Coordinates of C-alpha atoms and ligand atoms in Angstrom, one line a residue:
Chain A
M9 CA 115.4 21.1 125.4
E10 CA 118.2 23.5 124.5
K11 CA 119.5 25.9 127.1
P12 CA 118.8 29.6 126.3
E13 CA 121.9 31.3 124.8
L14 CA 122.3 33.8 127.6
N15 CA 125.2 35.2 129.4
N16 CA 124.4 33.6 132.7
N17 CA 127.7 34.9 134.1
Q18 CA 126.9 36.3 137.6
T19 CA 129.0 39.4 137.1
D20 CA 127.0 40.5 134.1
A21 CA 123.8 41.0 136.0
I22 CA 122.9 44.7 136.4
I23 CA 119.8 44.0 138.4
E24 CA 119.7 41.2 140.9
V25 CA 116.5 40.5 142.8
K26 CA 116.9 37.9 145.5
N27 CA 114.2 36.3 147.6
L28 CA 112.0 39.4 147.3
Q29 CA 108.9 39.4 149.5
I30 CA 106.2 42.1 149.5
K31 CA 103.2 42.3 151.7
F32 CA 100.5 45.0 151.8
G33 CA 98.8 44.4 155.2
K34 CA 97.8 40.8 155.1
Q35 CA 97.9 40.5 151.4
E36 CA 101.1 38.8 150.2
V37 CA 101.8 40.0 146.7
L38 CA 105.3 38.7 146.1
K39 CA 106.3 35.6 148.1
D40 CA 109.8 34.8 146.9
V41 CA 111.0 36.3 143.7
T42 CA 114.6 35.8 142.5
L43 CA 115.4 37.3 139.2
N44 CA 118.4 38.7 137.3
L45 CA 118.6 41.2 134.5
Y46 CA 121.8 40.9 132.4
K47 CA 123.6 43.5 130.3
G48 CA 122.0 44.3 127.0
E49 CA 119.1 41.9 127.3
N50 CA 115.3 42.3 127.0
L51 CA 113.5 40.4 129.8
V52 CA 109.8 40.0 129.3
V53 CA 107.7 39.5 132.5
L54 CA 104.4 37.8 132.0
G55 CA 101.7 37.2 134.6
K56 CA 98.0 37.6 135.4
S57 CA 96.6 40.9 136.4
G58 CA 97.3 41.5 140.0
S59 CA 100.2 39.1 140.2
G60 CA 102.5 41.9 141.3
K61 CA 104.4 42.8 138.2
S62 CA 104.1 46.5 138.6
V63 CA 105.0 46.1 142.3
L64 CA 108.2 44.3 141.3
I65 CA 109.6 47.0 139.1
K66 CA 108.5 49.7 141.5
C67 CA 110.7 48.0 144.2
I68 CA 113.6 48.1 141.8
V69 CA 113.6 52.0 141.7
N70 CA 112.7 52.2 145.4
L71 CA 109.2 53.6 144.9
L72 CA 108.0 50.9 147.2
T73 CA 110.1 49.7 150.1
F74 CA 110.4 46.1 151.3
K75 CA 111.7 44.3 154.3
N76 CA 112.6 40.9 153.1
G77 CA 114.9 40.1 150.3
T78 CA 117.6 42.1 148.5
I79 CA 117.7 44.1 145.2
K80 CA 121.0 45.1 143.8
V81 CA 121.2 47.6 140.9
F82 CA 124.6 47.9 139.2
G83 CA 125.9 45.8 142.0
D84 CA 124.8 48.1 144.9
D85 CA 122.2 47.0 147.4
I86 CA 119.4 49.6 147.2
L87 CA 118.4 49.1 150.8
L88 CA 121.9 50.4 151.8
M89 CA 121.8 53.5 149.6
N90 CA 121.3 57.0 150.9
R91 CA 119.1 59.6 149.3
N92 CA 121.8 60.8 146.9
E93 CA 122.8 57.3 145.8
I94 CA 119.1 56.4 145.2
S95 CA 118.7 59.6 143.1
S96 CA 121.8 58.9 141.0
M97 CA 120.7 55.3 140.5
R98 CA 117.3 56.5 139.3
K99 CA 119.0 58.9 136.8
K100 CA 120.2 55.8 134.9
I101 CA 116.9 54.1 134.8
G102 CA 113.9 54.9 132.6
F103 CA 110.6 54.0 134.0
L104 CA 107.4 53.8 131.9
F105 CA 104.4 53.9 134.1
Q106 CA 101.4 51.7 133.4
S107 CA 99.1 54.6 133.6
G108 CA 101.4 56.9 131.6
A109 CA 101.6 59.3 134.5
L110 CA 101.9 62.4 132.2
Y111 CA 101.9 65.7 134.2
D112 CA 98.4 67.1 133.6
S113 CA 99.4 70.6 134.2
M114 CA 102.1 70.6 131.6
T115 CA 102.1 70.5 127.8
V116 CA 103.6 67.5 125.9
K117 CA 106.8 69.5 125.4
E118 CA 107.1 70.5 129.0
N119 CA 106.4 66.9 130.1
I120 CA 109.3 65.6 128.0
E121 CA 111.6 68.5 129.1
F122 CA 110.9 67.8 132.7
P123 CA 113.2 64.8 133.2
L124 CA 115.6 66.1 130.7
R125 CA 116.2 69.4 132.5
R126 CA 116.6 67.7 135.8
I127 CA 118.7 64.7 134.9
K128 CA 120.8 66.1 132.0
S129 CA 121.3 69.5 133.4
E130 CA 124.4 69.9 131.2
L131 CA 122.3 70.4 128.0
N132 CA 121.6 73.8 126.6
E133 CA 118.2 75.0 125.3
K134 CA 119.0 74.1 121.7
E135 CA 120.1 70.6 122.6
I136 CA 117.0 70.1 124.7
D137 CA 114.8 71.2 121.9
E138 CA 116.4 68.8 119.4
K139 CA 116.2 66.0 121.9
V140 CA 112.5 66.6 122.5
K141 CA 111.8 66.6 118.8
E142 CA 113.8 63.5 118.2
V143 CA 111.9 61.4 120.7
L144 CA 108.6 62.8 119.5
E145 CA 109.4 61.8 116.0
N146 CA 110.4 58.3 117.3
V147 CA 106.9 57.8 118.7
G148 CA 105.3 59.5 115.7
L149 CA 103.7 62.4 117.6
I150 CA 105.7 65.4 116.7
D151 CA 102.4 67.2 115.8
S152 CA 101.2 67.0 119.4
I153 CA 104.1 68.9 120.8
N154 CA 102.1 71.8 122.1
K155 CA 99.0 69.9 123.3
M156 CA 98.0 69.3 126.8
P157 CA 97.7 65.6 128.0
S158 CA 93.9 66.0 128.3
Q159 CA 93.7 66.6 124.6
L160 CA 95.4 63.3 123.8
S161 CA 93.8 59.9 123.3
G162 CA 94.8 57.0 125.6
G163 CA 97.2 55.5 123.1
M164 CA 98.8 58.9 122.4
R165 CA 99.4 59.5 126.1
K166 CA 101.1 56.1 126.3
R167 CA 103.4 57.0 123.4
I168 CA 104.2 60.5 124.8
S169 CA 104.9 58.8 128.1
L170 CA 107.3 56.4 126.3
A171 CA 109.0 59.4 124.7
R172 CA 109.4 61.0 128.1
T173 CA 111.0 57.8 129.4
I174 CA 113.5 57.3 126.6
V175 CA 114.6 60.9 126.3
I176 CA 117.2 60.6 129.1
D177 CA 119.0 57.8 127.3
P178 CA 118.8 55.4 130.3
L179 CA 121.0 52.4 130.8
I180 CA 118.1 50.3 132.1
M181 CA 114.5 50.6 130.9
L182 CA 111.6 49.3 132.9
Y183 CA 108.5 49.2 130.7
D184 CA 105.1 48.6 132.4
E185 CA 102.8 47.4 129.6
P186 CA 104.1 49.6 126.8
T187 CA 101.6 48.4 124.2
T188 CA 98.4 48.0 126.2
G189 CA 95.6 50.0 124.8
L190 CA 97.2 50.6 121.4
D191 CA 96.0 49.5 118.0
P192 CA 97.9 46.6 116.5
I193 CA 99.8 48.8 114.0
T194 CA 101.0 51.3 116.7
A195 CA 101.7 48.4 119.1
N196 CA 104.0 46.8 116.6
E197 CA 105.8 50.1 116.0
I198 CA 106.3 50.5 119.7
S199 CA 107.6 46.9 120.0
E200 CA 110.0 47.7 117.1
L201 CA 111.1 50.9 118.9
I202 CA 111.8 49.0 122.1
K203 CA 113.9 46.5 120.1
N204 CA 115.7 49.4 118.3
I205 CA 116.5 51.1 121.6
Q206 CA 118.1 47.9 122.8
E207 CA 120.2 47.5 119.7
K208 CA 121.2 51.1 119.4
Y209 CA 122.1 51.9 123.0
N210 CA 122.7 48.4 124.4
T211 CA 120.1 49.1 127.1
A212 CA 118.9 46.3 129.4
S213 CA 115.1 46.3 129.8
I214 CA 112.4 44.6 131.8
I215 CA 109.2 44.6 129.7
I216 CA 105.9 43.8 131.4
T217 CA 103.4 42.9 128.9
H218 CA 100.2 40.9 128.1
D219 CA 100.8 41.5 124.4
I220 CA 102.2 38.3 122.9
H221 CA 103.3 40.1 119.7
C222 CA 105.3 42.5 121.7
A223 CA 106.9 39.7 123.7
R224 CA 107.7 37.9 120.4
T225 CA 109.4 41.0 118.9
T226 CA 111.3 42.1 122.0
A227 CA 112.1 39.2 124.2
D228 CA 115.5 37.6 124.7
R229 CA 114.2 35.8 127.8
L230 CA 110.9 35.5 129.5
V231 CA 109.6 34.9 133.0
M232 CA 106.1 34.1 134.2
L233 CA 105.0 35.3 137.6
R234 CA 102.3 33.4 139.4
E235 CA 101.1 33.5 143.0
G236 CA 104.1 35.6 144.0
E237 CA 106.7 33.3 142.6
I238 CA 108.6 32.8 139.3
Y239 CA 106.5 30.1 137.7
L240 CA 108.6 29.6 134.6
E241 CA 111.8 31.1 133.1
G242 CA 113.1 30.5 129.7
N243 CA 113.5 31.7 126.1
L244 CA 110.7 32.3 123.6
K245 CA 110.9 28.8 122.2
Q246 CA 110.6 27.2 125.5
F247 CA 107.5 29.2 126.3
E248 CA 105.9 28.6 122.9
E249 CA 106.4 24.9 123.1
S250 CA 105.3 24.6 126.7
K251 CA 102.4 22.3 127.4
D252 CA 101.4 24.1 130.6
E253 CA 97.9 25.4 130.4
M254 CA 98.6 28.7 132.0
I255 CA 101.5 29.4 129.6
M256 CA 99.5 28.1 126.6
S257 CA 96.7 30.5 127.3
F258 CA 99.1 33.4 126.9
F259 CA 100.6 32.1 123.7
K260 CA 97.5 30.8 121.9
Chain B
M18 CA 124.8 81.6 156.0
K19 CA 123.3 78.9 158.1
I20 CA 119.6 79.1 159.0
V21 CA 119.0 77.8 162.5
I22 CA 115.7 76.1 163.0
P23 CA 114.5 76.4 166.6
K24 CA 115.1 73.1 168.4
I25 CA 111.8 71.5 169.1
D26 CA 112.3 67.8 169.0
V27 CA 109.4 67.0 166.6
N28 CA 110.7 63.6 166.1
K29 CA 110.2 62.9 169.7
I30 CA 106.6 64.2 169.7
A31 CA 105.8 62.2 166.6
S32 CA 107.3 59.0 167.8
H33 CA 105.7 59.5 171.1
S34 CA 102.2 59.9 169.7
I35 CA 102.8 56.9 167.5
K36 CA 104.0 55.0 170.5
I37 CA 100.9 55.9 172.5
S38 CA 98.8 55.0 169.4
E39 CA 100.4 51.6 169.4
K40 CA 99.5 51.1 173.0
T41 CA 95.9 52.0 172.6
L42 CA 95.6 49.8 169.6
A43 CA 93.7 47.1 171.4
K44 CA 91.5 49.6 173.2
S45 CA 90.2 52.0 170.7
E46 CA 90.5 52.0 166.9
L47 CA 89.3 55.6 166.7
A48 CA 91.7 57.1 169.2
N49 CA 94.4 55.1 167.6
E50 CA 93.7 56.6 164.2
F51 CA 93.5 60.1 165.6
L52 CA 96.9 59.8 167.4
L53 CA 98.5 58.2 164.3
G54 CA 97.1 61.1 162.3
I55 CA 98.7 63.6 164.6
G56 CA 102.0 61.8 164.5
N57 CA 102.0 61.8 160.7
V58 CA 101.0 65.4 160.5
V59 CA 103.8 66.4 162.8
L60 CA 106.3 64.4 160.7
F61 CA 104.9 65.9 157.5
I62 CA 105.4 69.4 158.9
Q63 CA 108.9 68.6 160.0
R64 CA 109.7 67.2 156.5
I65 CA 108.3 70.5 154.9
F66 CA 110.8 72.5 157.1
T67 CA 113.8 70.3 156.4
E68 CA 113.1 70.3 152.7
M69 CA 112.6 74.0 152.7
F70 CA 116.1 74.7 153.9
S71 CA 118.0 71.9 152.0
G72 CA 119.3 71.9 148.5
R73 CA 118.2 73.9 145.5
A74 CA 115.0 75.8 145.8
E75 CA 112.2 75.4 143.2
F76 CA 111.8 79.1 142.8
K77 CA 110.1 79.1 139.4
E78 CA 107.4 76.7 140.6
F79 CA 106.9 78.9 143.7
I80 CA 106.3 82.0 141.7
Y81 CA 104.0 80.1 139.4
Q82 CA 102.0 78.9 142.3
C83 CA 101.7 82.4 143.8
Y84 CA 100.5 83.7 140.5
Q85 CA 97.9 80.9 140.1
M86 CA 96.6 81.3 143.6
G87 CA 96.2 85.0 143.4
N88 CA 94.7 84.8 139.9
K89 CA 92.2 82.2 140.8
S90 CA 90.8 83.6 144.0
L91 CA 90.9 87.3 143.0
P92 CA 87.4 87.6 141.5
L93 CA 85.7 85.7 144.3
I94 CA 87.6 87.8 146.9
S95 CA 86.8 91.0 145.1
V96 CA 83.1 90.3 145.1
T97 CA 82.9 89.1 148.7
G98 CA 85.1 91.9 150.0
T99 CA 83.0 94.6 148.4
I100 CA 79.7 93.0 149.5
M101 CA 81.0 92.6 153.1
G102 CA 81.8 96.3 153.3
L103 CA 78.5 97.3 151.7
V104 CA 76.3 95.2 153.9
L105 CA 78.2 96.1 157.0
T106 CA 77.6 99.8 156.3
I107 CA 74.0 99.5 155.4
Q108 CA 73.3 97.4 158.5
S109 CA 75.1 99.6 161.0
R110 CA 74.0 103.0 159.8
P111 CA 70.6 103.0 161.5
V112 CA 72.0 102.0 164.8
L113 CA 74.7 104.7 164.7
A114 CA 72.2 107.2 163.4
E115 CA 70.1 106.6 166.6
F116 CA 73.0 107.8 168.7
G117 CA 73.9 110.6 166.2
A118 CA 77.2 109.0 165.6
E119 CA 77.1 108.6 161.9
S120 CA 80.5 110.2 161.5
L121 CA 82.0 107.2 163.2
L122 CA 80.7 104.9 160.5
P123 CA 83.8 104.8 158.2
G124 CA 86.2 104.2 161.1
M125 CA 84.0 101.5 162.6
V126 CA 83.6 99.6 159.4
A127 CA 87.3 99.9 158.6
I128 CA 88.3 98.6 162.0
S129 CA 86.0 95.6 161.9
L130 CA 87.0 94.8 158.4
I131 CA 90.7 95.0 159.0
R132 CA 90.8 93.3 162.4
E133 CA 88.4 90.4 161.9
I134 CA 86.1 90.2 158.9
G135 CA 88.7 90.6 156.2
P136 CA 91.1 88.0 157.4
V137 CA 88.5 85.4 158.4
I138 CA 86.3 85.7 155.3
T139 CA 89.4 85.6 153.1
G140 CA 90.7 82.7 155.1
L141 CA 87.5 80.8 154.7
I142 CA 87.2 81.5 151.0
C143 CA 90.8 80.5 150.4
A144 CA 90.4 77.3 152.4
G145 CA 87.6 76.5 150.1
K146 CA 89.1 77.7 146.8
I147 CA 92.8 77.2 147.2
G148 CA 92.7 74.4 149.8
S149 CA 90.4 72.2 147.8
G150 CA 92.4 73.0 144.6
I151 CA 95.6 71.8 146.2
G152 CA 94.0 68.7 147.7
A153 CA 92.4 67.7 144.4
E154 CA 95.5 68.4 142.3
L155 CA 98.0 66.6 144.5
G156 CA 95.4 63.8 145.1
S157 CA 95.0 63.2 141.5
M158 CA 98.7 63.4 140.9
K159 CA 99.1 60.7 143.6
V160 CA 96.5 58.5 142.1
T161 CA 97.7 58.7 138.6
E162 CA 101.3 58.0 139.5
Q163 CA 102.5 61.5 138.6
I164 CA 104.2 62.0 142.0
E165 CA 106.1 58.7 141.5
A166 CA 107.0 59.8 138.0
M167 CA 108.6 63.0 139.5
E168 CA 110.5 60.9 142.0
V169 CA 112.1 58.7 139.3
S170 CA 112.9 61.9 137.4
S171 CA 115.1 62.7 140.4
T172 CA 112.9 65.5 141.5
N173 CA 111.9 65.6 145.2
P174 CA 108.1 65.9 145.0
M175 CA 108.0 67.1 148.6
K176 CA 110.1 70.1 147.6
F177 CA 108.7 70.6 144.1
L178 CA 105.0 70.2 145.0
V179 CA 104.5 70.6 148.7
V180 CA 107.1 73.2 149.9
T181 CA 106.3 75.6 147.0
R182 CA 102.5 75.4 147.6
V183 CA 102.8 75.9 151.4
L184 CA 105.1 78.9 150.9
A185 CA 102.8 80.3 148.2
T186 CA 99.7 80.2 150.4
T187 CA 101.6 81.6 153.3
V188 CA 102.8 84.6 151.2
M189 CA 99.7 85.1 149.2
L190 CA 97.1 85.0 152.0
P191 CA 98.2 88.2 153.7
L192 CA 98.2 90.0 150.3
L193 CA 94.8 88.7 149.5
V194 CA 93.6 89.8 152.9
L195 CA 94.9 93.4 152.4
Y196 CA 93.2 93.4 149.1
A197 CA 89.9 92.3 150.6
D198 CA 90.2 95.0 153.3
A199 CA 90.7 97.7 150.6
L200 CA 87.7 96.5 148.6
G201 CA 85.6 96.2 151.7
I202 CA 86.2 99.9 152.5
I203 CA 85.3 100.8 148.9
G204 CA 82.1 98.7 149.3
S205 CA 81.4 100.6 152.5
W206 CA 81.9 103.9 150.7
I207 CA 79.3 102.8 148.1
G208 CA 77.0 101.9 151.0
A209 CA 77.5 105.2 152.6
N210 CA 76.7 106.9 149.3
I211 CA 73.3 105.2 149.0
K212 CA 71.8 107.5 151.6
G213 CA 74.4 110.2 151.8
D214 CA 77.1 111.9 149.8
V215 CA 80.8 111.5 150.7
T216 CA 83.7 111.7 148.4
I217 CA 85.9 108.6 148.4
S218 CA 89.0 110.5 149.6
L219 CA 87.1 112.0 152.6
F220 CA 85.7 108.6 153.4
F221 CA 89.1 106.9 153.3
S222 CA 90.7 109.7 155.4
Q223 CA 87.8 109.3 157.9
A224 CA 88.2 105.6 158.0
F225 CA 92.0 105.6 158.4
S226 CA 91.9 108.3 161.1
Q227 CA 90.6 105.6 163.4
V228 CA 92.8 102.7 162.2
G229 CA 96.3 102.2 163.7
F230 CA 99.2 99.9 163.2
N231 CA 97.8 97.9 166.2
D232 CA 94.9 96.9 164.0
F233 CA 97.0 96.0 161.0
I234 CA 100.0 94.1 162.3
P235 CA 98.1 91.4 164.2
S236 CA 95.8 90.8 161.3
V237 CA 98.7 90.4 158.9
I238 CA 100.5 88.0 161.2
K239 CA 97.3 86.1 161.6
S240 CA 96.8 85.8 157.9
F241 CA 100.3 84.3 157.5
F242 CA 99.2 81.5 159.8
F243 CA 95.9 81.1 157.9
G244 CA 97.9 80.7 154.7
A245 CA 100.3 78.2 156.2
V246 CA 97.5 76.1 157.7
I247 CA 95.5 76.1 154.4
G248 CA 98.6 75.1 152.4
I249 CA 99.7 72.4 154.9
V250 CA 96.2 70.8 155.2
G251 CA 95.7 70.8 151.4
C252 CA 99.1 69.3 150.7
Y253 CA 98.8 66.7 153.5
K254 CA 95.4 65.5 152.3
G255 CA 96.4 65.4 148.7
Y256 CA 99.8 63.9 149.2
N257 CA 98.4 61.1 151.3
A258 CA 95.4 60.3 149.2
G259 CA 94.6 56.7 148.8
R260 CA 94.9 54.6 145.6
G261 CA 91.4 54.9 144.0
T262 CA 89.9 57.8 142.1
E263 CA 87.4 58.4 144.9
S264 CA 90.2 59.3 147.2
V265 CA 90.8 62.5 145.1
G266 CA 87.3 63.8 146.0
K267 CA 87.8 62.8 149.6
A268 CA 91.2 64.6 149.8
A269 CA 89.7 67.8 148.3
N270 CA 86.7 67.6 150.6
S271 CA 88.5 67.0 153.8
A272 CA 91.1 69.7 152.9
V273 CA 88.2 72.2 152.9
V274 CA 86.5 71.0 156.0
I275 CA 89.7 70.7 158.1
G276 CA 91.2 73.9 156.6
S277 CA 88.2 76.0 157.4
L278 CA 87.9 74.6 160.9
L279 CA 91.6 75.3 161.6
V280 CA 91.3 78.8 160.2
L281 CA 88.7 79.5 162.8
I282 CA 90.7 77.9 165.6
V283 CA 93.8 79.8 164.6
D284 CA 91.6 82.9 164.7
V285 CA 90.4 82.3 168.2
I286 CA 94.0 81.7 169.4
A287 CA 95.2 84.8 167.6
V288 CA 92.5 87.0 169.1
Q289 CA 93.4 85.8 172.6
I290 CA 97.1 86.5 172.1
T291 CA 96.4 89.9 170.6
D292 CA 94.1 90.7 173.5
M293 CA 96.8 89.8 176.0
L294 CA 99.6 91.7 174.3
L295 CA 97.7 95.0 173.5
Ligands
ATP312 N1 100.8 50.7 147.1 C1 100.0 49.6 147.3 N2 99.3 49.5 148.4 C2 98.5 48.4 148.6 N3 98.3 47.4 147.8 C3 99.0 47.5 146.6 C4 99.8 48.6 146.3 N4 100.4 48.4 145.1 C5 99.8 47.3 144.6 N5 99.0 46.7 145.5 C6 98.3 45.4 145.3 O1 99.3 44.5 144.9 C7 98.7 43.6 144.0 C8 99.5 43.6 142.7 O2 99.5 44.8 142.1 P1 100.2 45.1 140.7 O3 99.9 46.5 140.3 O4 101.7 44.8 140.9 O5 99.6 44.1 139.7 P2 100.0 43.8 138.2 O6 100.7 42.5 138.1 O7 100.9 44.9 137.7 O8 98.6 43.8 137.5 P3 98.2 44.4 136.1 O9 98.6 43.5 135.0 O10 96.7 44.5 136.2 O11 98.9 45.8 136.0 C9 97.3 44.1 143.7 O12 96.4 43.3 144.4 C10 97.2 45.5 144.3 O13 96.0 45.7 144.9
MG313 MG1 100.6 46.5 136.5

């Protein structure tokens, strides 16, 4: 089998997860996860529901803390960072929440402005306005600009949430199931958008997904999580040709 | 300018009660939970204070919260305030009339409204209306990952959500209490006019001839504490809500129950202190 054409040079890793272990009480969610994300690549993470995919990326931005293992982002160990360093690390990372996490009390416009005003405080009102419109056009929802989240459908919320994530031009994107709950056409558009973001800004992304079309469109490399460990790692071809039952059930 | 926070070593209190809780672990699950709760509340309050005095203030959100709280509870407080004054007057008139002391009516009603009934009724209403609102709002923000979303947008949710709300309840409660007092006296005037005929200006001047600063100041100070308690309990319950949707209801519910209870406890303490000082 051919080796994936990847820059496996250690210095190119911008996220390094090493021997990560996560427990909630007695439940061991992640046992021993070692994983790198390299510059400019899209890494797709597959795994059954409850296998700890969301937990993994929440650890990367320090929303969940852990005792065993190390995570380095841009070469710095996040356990050794102080509050300011964590905050400035987060400014460079876009995080798409699985549930969307739109602010219920704010309009779509205010939702998207929120991270923009706080992370890119150098922008003036006109630039903010343009930026908001640009990302809304990217996700095809410019008409909803003045709606409240409660007036949107589930798929629309997801897309607004994606717009809110990409508006700050992050260097790293962490997508938690970007296409779940969308119709196939919109799902494909979102997958294309993810691919475009990578090509345009050279962002590195971790994409958690169950949607195999999304994986096909976006993935440079894939990993499968199972029972708290990395079960398989490889490129798309290796996954599609795998004879493993678990992998095949994802790619059928 | 540096603001000096009085040195009470809350860390020590918190870590102490957590330590005790660890020791009792084997003995009693319930006592353990209680002590852990106290430890966590003390830590929470300490965090509110440190966040309050550090970094950029979220002034806009604070003003917005004040506006929301006032706006939402005004109708309810108007109705209750007026009715309290009205009922109080109708009820006490026959008793006073028996002693021929009807002229004392406005003053008596004003004093009882300002000293006790106004603050406590407003406190309880706000514990219900505002406390449950905060508990439910923060609880649902917690459950739907909105608080985490704020954190990754490099916004401190403790500062943006909690400090602003606690300050807003603390500032708004005394104002709402004064408003309830005023409406109570108007209600009392309406009550007095059912069987008599007094002009409102005469009624007010009669009422305030009996009321002094000694009645106002303790009641305003007390209301500040009511507000702080309601804000802190609502925020604590909402911010620490569990992971399911049902925990939103739980957070709102216990915010009201504990909030109301604490308003009454603070009231008892305040009355004792006022009694000793005056
Ligand atoms: N904050 C938490 N406290 C306690 N348990 C948690 C917490 N977060 C996650 N878990 C548990 O960890 C496990 C993995 O959760 P996670 O959300 O990472 O799954 P997932 O792989 O993202 O699944 P899905 O595909 O359904 O989103 C679950 O059993 C969940 O109950
Ligand atoms: Mg998940």
